[in-house]
Amino acid sequence: DSGVTQTPKHLITATGQRVTLRCSPRSGDLSVYWYQQSLDQGLQFLIQYYNGEERAKGNILERFSAQQFPDLHSELNLSSLELGDSALYFCASRRQGETGELFFGEGSRLTVL
Amino acid sequence: SQQGEEDPQALSIQEGENATMNCSYKTSINNLQWYRQNSGRGLVHLILTRSNEREKHSGRLRVTLDTSKKSSSLLITASRAADTASYFCATGFQGAQKLVFGQGTRLTINP
């Protein structure tokens, strides 16, 4: 158990809909990372927050947004969903700084029909 | 792209044999990490090598890093069926907090 909790584990929805994925980092970790894993794109970095502030942005679509709350949990919002958004979405946390390992949650598997 | 590339994409060996996976990257790094992922599960950190380290060991794992060639290798010795998983290298960069992952190597250990 990594200590990172993601909900929901599985989600099936229709095109055009909006979903919210939730992540609780390890106790004491200030940084939260979101990654998308699909079969054809590998593991893609989406966005990182540190202590409530956005720190780095990757290949995140404009239809996607995220935030980190004062209690350090984070949410990833995906809207106007398309078939191609079907993927595993991972949250990972790290205590602070640029180095050190990431601790991954078990992921949220999103299926868009 | 800064993304690392793993080689081979898939590897199948017999239990007890050694498995070697390679990772190449394109720009200067701060550190290189290896992760393991069992099918559909979260990634688990295996080992971290800083840019000034050439080799690192952890149990049956051995990582080498050659920054002049921008490459790393992960060796798993005396493989076990339980080592069956995908293995990813991830690179960290000075001044950047994100880790960039390669596409992974799918390792299958046949009993």
Tab-separated table of C-alpha atoms in Angstrom:
chain	number	residue	atom	x	y	z
A	1	ASP	CA	0.000	0.000	0.000
A	2	SER	CA	1.557	3.282	-1.184
A	3	GLY	CA	-0.561	5.462	1.074
A	4	VAL	CA	-2.031	7.316	-1.909
A	5	THR	CA	-5.772	6.862	-2.296
A	6	GLN	CA	-7.674	7.376	-5.523
A	7	THR	CA	-11.422	7.284	-6.083
A	8	PRO	CA	-13.311	6.030	-7.930
A	9	LYS	CA	-11.419	2.925	-9.050
A	10	HIS	CA	-13.589	2.471	-12.098
A	11	LEU	CA	-15.841	4.878	-13.942
A	12	ILE	CA	-17.936	4.376	-17.053
A	13	THR	CA	-19.569	7.362	-18.661
A	14	ALA	CA	-20.756	8.693	-21.999
A	15	THR	CA	-19.197	11.127	-24.431
A	16	GLY	CA	-19.841	14.745	-23.588
A	17	GLN	CA	-20.088	14.101	-19.866
A	18	ARG	CA	-17.946	15.461	-17.027
A	19	VAL	CA	-16.256	13.464	-14.275
A	20	THR	CA	-14.147	14.244	-11.229
A	21	LEU	CA	-11.328	12.027	-10.031
A	22	ARG	CA	-10.126	12.382	-6.481
A	23	CYS	CA	-6.738	11.788	-4.910
A	24	SER	CA	-5.552	11.811	-1.314
A	25	PRO	CA	-1.749	11.941	-1.094
A	26	ARG	CA	0.401	10.220	1.496
A	27	SER	CA	0.315	11.875	4.873
A	28	GLY	CA	2.790	14.762	4.854
A	29	ASP	CA	3.330	14.837	1.082
A	30	LEU	CA	2.896	18.315	-0.335
A	31	SER	CA	3.255	17.522	-4.045
A	32	VAL	CA	0.589	15.813	-6.099
A	33	TYR	CA	1.081	14.674	-9.675
A	34	TRP	CA	-1.476	13.499	-12.216
A	35	TYR	CA	-0.589	11.112	-15.019
A	36	GLN	CA	-2.651	9.591	-17.810
A	37	GLN	CA	-1.845	6.099	-19.042
A	38	SER	CA	-3.329	4.882	-22.284
A	39	LEU	CA	-2.272	1.990	-24.485
A	40	ASP	CA	-0.981	4.117	-27.338
A	41	GLN	CA	0.462	7.069	-25.397
A	42	GLY	CA	2.194	5.439	-22.472
A	43	LEU	CA	2.347	7.358	-19.213
A	44	GLN	CA	1.809	11.063	-19.861
A	45	PHE	CA	2.387	13.766	-17.272
A	46	LEU	CA	-0.635	16.042	-16.925
A	47	ILE	CA	-0.088	18.463	-14.053
A	48	GLN	CA	1.580	18.929	-10.675
A	49	TYR	CA	0.528	20.832	-7.577
A	50	TYR	CA	2.613	21.749	-4.588
A	51	ASN	CA	0.928	22.846	-1.392
A	52	GLY	CA	-2.102	24.113	-3.242
A	53	GLU	CA	-0.338	25.844	-6.112
A	54	GLU	CA	0.154	24.668	-9.668
A	55	ARG	CA	3.851	23.976	-10.250
A	56	ALA	CA	4.167	22.220	-13.579
A	57	LYS	CA	1.949	21.550	-16.525
A	58	GLY	CA	2.307	18.834	-19.111
A	59	ASN	CA	0.129	17.597	-21.923
A	60	ILE	CA	-3.117	18.489	-20.229
A	61	LEU	CA	-6.049	19.298	-22.479
A	62	GLU	CA	-8.015	22.500	-21.989
A	63	ARG	CA	-11.053	20.323	-21.219
A	64	PHE	CA	-9.200	19.034	-18.175
A	65	SER	CA	-8.527	20.965	-15.001
A	66	ALA	CA	-7.219	20.181	-11.556
A	67	GLN	CA	-6.816	21.715	-8.149
A	68	GLN	CA	-5.301	20.934	-4.797
A	69	PHE	CA	-7.228	21.847	-1.696
A	70	PRO	CA	-5.980	23.147	1.687
A	71	ASP	CA	-6.111	19.621	3.120
A	72	LEU	CA	-3.784	18.637	0.217
A	73	HIS	CA	-6.195	16.308	-1.534
A	74	SER	CA	-6.491	16.908	-5.258
A	75	GLU	CA	-9.171	16.588	-7.878
A	76	LEU	CA	-8.854	16.148	-11.619
A	77	ASN	CA	-11.866	17.332	-13.586
A	78	LEU	CA	-12.429	15.992	-17.072
A	79	SER	CA	-15.183	17.581	-19.151
A	80	SER	CA	-16.724	17.195	-22.616
A	81	LEU	CA	-15.397	13.667	-22.574
A	82	GLU	CA	-14.368	11.950	-25.779
A	83	LEU	CA	-13.750	8.306	-26.565
A	84	GLY	CA	-10.021	8.983	-26.615
A	85	ASP	CA	-10.081	10.088	-22.990
A	86	SER	CA	-10.571	6.480	-21.919
A	87	ALA	CA	-7.472	5.658	-19.894
A	88	LEU	CA	-6.035	4.973	-16.482
A	89	TYR	CA	-5.512	8.166	-14.515
A	90	PHE	CA	-2.891	8.004	-11.817
A	91	CYS	CA	-2.210	10.302	-8.964
A	92	ALA	CA	1.189	10.266	-7.301
A	93	SER	CA	2.617	12.190	-4.396
A	94	ARG	CA	6.041	13.221	-3.214
A	95	ARG	CA	7.095	14.951	-0.035
A	96	GLN	CA	8.774	17.970	-1.602
A	97	GLY	CA	11.550	19.066	-3.884
A	98	GLU	CA	12.730	17.917	-7.251
A	99	THR	CA	14.121	14.505	-6.462
A	100	GLY	CA	12.922	11.459	-4.686
A	101	GLU	CA	10.496	8.773	-5.579
A	102	LEU	CA	6.875	9.183	-6.490
A	103	PHE	CA	4.277	7.144	-4.637
A	104	PHE	CA	1.444	6.134	-6.947
A	105	GLY	CA	-2.151	5.380	-6.220
A	106	GLU	CA	-3.880	2.413	-7.827
A	107	GLY	CA	-5.449	4.623	-10.474
A	108	SER	CA	-8.911	5.459	-11.720
A	109	ARG	CA	-9.908	3.593	-14.858
A	110	LEU	CA	-12.129	5.786	-17.008
A	111	THR	CA	-14.125	4.293	-19.837
A	112	VAL	CA	-15.952	6.669	-22.155
A	113	LEU	CA	-18.646	5.036	-24.296
B	1	SER	CA	10.312	15.049	-26.681
B	2	GLN	CA	12.181	14.480	-23.438
B	3	GLN	CA	10.615	11.079	-23.017
B	4	GLY	CA	12.880	8.130	-22.435
B	5	GLU	CA	12.731	5.101	-24.639
B	6	GLU	CA	12.927	1.583	-23.319
B	7	ASP	CA	14.365	-1.330	-25.150
B	8	PRO	CA	13.154	-3.976	-25.693
B	9	GLN	CA	9.423	-3.270	-25.660
B	10	ALA	CA	8.795	-6.834	-24.567
B	11	LEU	CA	11.033	-9.517	-23.093
B	12	SER	CA	10.214	-13.140	-22.289
B	13	ILE	CA	12.683	-15.334	-20.420
B	14	GLN	CA	12.778	-18.471	-18.305
B	15	GLU	CA	12.674	-18.357	-14.550
B	16	GLY	CA	16.144	-18.174	-13.098
B	17	GLU	CA	17.612	-16.272	-16.037
B	18	ASN	CA	18.717	-12.658	-15.857
B	19	ALA	CA	16.662	-9.906	-17.472
B	20	THR	CA	18.173	-6.706	-18.830
B	21	MET	CA	16.166	-3.667	-19.855
B	22	ASN	CA	17.594	-0.505	-21.353
B	23	CYS	CA	16.499	3.100	-21.254
B	24	SER	CA	17.734	5.997	-23.360
B	25	TYR	CA	16.888	9.641	-22.922
B	26	LYS	CA	17.549	12.855	-24.783
B	27	THR	CA	18.524	15.675	-22.418
B	28	SER	CA	20.653	16.119	-19.313
B	29	ILE	CA	19.069	14.680	-16.217
B	30	ASN	CA	19.148	15.188	-12.486
B	31	ASN	CA	18.212	11.620	-11.671
B	32	LEU	CA	16.865	8.453	-13.276
B	33	GLN	CA	14.389	6.149	-11.616
B	34	TRP	CA	12.966	2.733	-12.375
B	35	TYR	CA	9.414	1.714	-11.584
B	36	ARG	CA	7.494	-1.500	-11.824
B	37	GLN	CA	3.823	-1.901	-12.738
B	38	ASN	CA	1.829	-5.068	-12.375
B	39	SER	CA	-0.981	-5.297	-14.883
B	40	GLY	CA	-3.478	-2.477	-14.362
B	41	ARG	CA	-2.012	-1.516	-10.988
B	42	GLY	CA	-0.182	1.530	-9.730
B	43	LEU	CA	3.521	2.015	-10.344
B	44	VAL	CA	5.942	1.051	-7.610
B	45	HIS	CA	9.326	2.689	-7.225
B	46	LEU	CA	12.295	0.337	-7.481
B	47	ILE	CA	15.480	2.359	-7.467
B	48	LEU	CA	16.765	5.907	-7.952
B	49	THR	CA	20.121	6.809	-9.426
B	50	ARG	CA	21.443	10.357	-9.285
B	51	SER	CA	23.292	11.797	-12.257
B	52	ASN	CA	26.664	11.469	-10.501
B	53	GLU	CA	26.161	7.776	-9.737
B	54	ARG	CA	27.280	5.139	-12.229
B	55	GLU	CA	25.850	2.049	-10.610
B	56	LYS	CA	23.424	1.140	-7.900
B	57	HIS	CA	22.272	-2.138	-6.381
B	58	SER	CA	19.157	-3.128	-4.513
B	59	GLY	CA	18.657	-6.816	-3.804
B	60	ARG	CA	18.457	-8.590	-7.161
B	61	LEU	CA	18.339	-5.279	-9.024
B	62	ARG	CA	21.319	-3.571	-10.540
B	63	VAL	CA	21.090	-0.239	-12.333
B	64	THR	CA	23.815	1.341	-14.393
B	65	LEU	CA	23.761	4.909	-15.628
B	66	ASP	CA	25.928	6.316	-18.388
B	67	THR	CA	25.257	10.032	-18.684
B	68	SER	CA	27.703	10.405	-21.572
B	69	LYS	CA	25.583	8.018	-23.623
B	70	LYS	CA	22.336	9.187	-22.028
B	71	SER	CA	21.374	5.647	-21.195
B	72	SER	CA	20.608	3.365	-18.283
B	73	SER	CA	20.040	-0.311	-17.831
B	74	LEU	CA	18.151	-2.347	-15.270
B	75	LEU	CA	19.328	-5.863	-14.582
B	76	ILE	CA	17.168	-8.301	-12.655
B	77	THR	CA	19.146	-11.349	-11.633
B	78	ALA	CA	17.795	-14.830	-10.933
B	79	SER	CA	14.340	-13.872	-12.202
B	80	ARG	CA	11.175	-15.237	-10.624
B	81	ALA	CA	7.654	-15.644	-11.980
B	82	ALA	CA	6.605	-12.845	-9.638
B	83	ASP	CA	8.891	-10.443	-11.527
B	84	THR	CA	6.449	-10.539	-14.434
B	85	ALA	CA	5.399	-6.902	-14.878
B	86	SER	CA	6.060	-3.784	-16.922
B	87	TYR	CA	9.149	-1.798	-16.045
B	88	PHE	CA	9.469	1.924	-16.683
B	89	CYS	CA	12.365	4.305	-16.504
B	90	ALA	CA	11.632	7.872	-15.476
B	91	THR	CA	13.893	10.862	-15.775
B	92	GLY	CA	14.034	13.912	-13.576
B	93	PHE	CA	15.475	17.203	-14.703
B	94	GLN	CA	17.206	20.043	-12.915
B	95	GLY	CA	14.748	22.833	-12.255
B	96	ALA	CA	11.742	20.696	-13.096
B	97	GLN	CA	9.644	18.758	-10.646
B	98	LYS	CA	7.952	16.372	-13.039
B	99	LEU	CA	9.202	12.909	-13.925
B	100	VAL	CA	9.049	11.883	-17.565
B	101	PHE	CA	8.343	8.208	-18.127
B	102	GLY	CA	9.369	5.963	-20.963
B	103	GLN	CA	6.990	3.596	-22.729
B	104	GLY	CA	8.047	0.629	-20.629
B	105	THR	CA	9.299	-2.907	-21.121
B	106	ARG	CA	6.851	-5.779	-20.620
B	107	LEU	CA	8.738	-8.552	-18.896
B	108	THR	CA	7.344	-12.084	-18.795
B	109	ILE	CA	9.031	-14.743	-16.692
B	110	ASN	CA	8.075	-18.258	-17.750
B	111	PRO	CA	8.087	-20.868	-14.971
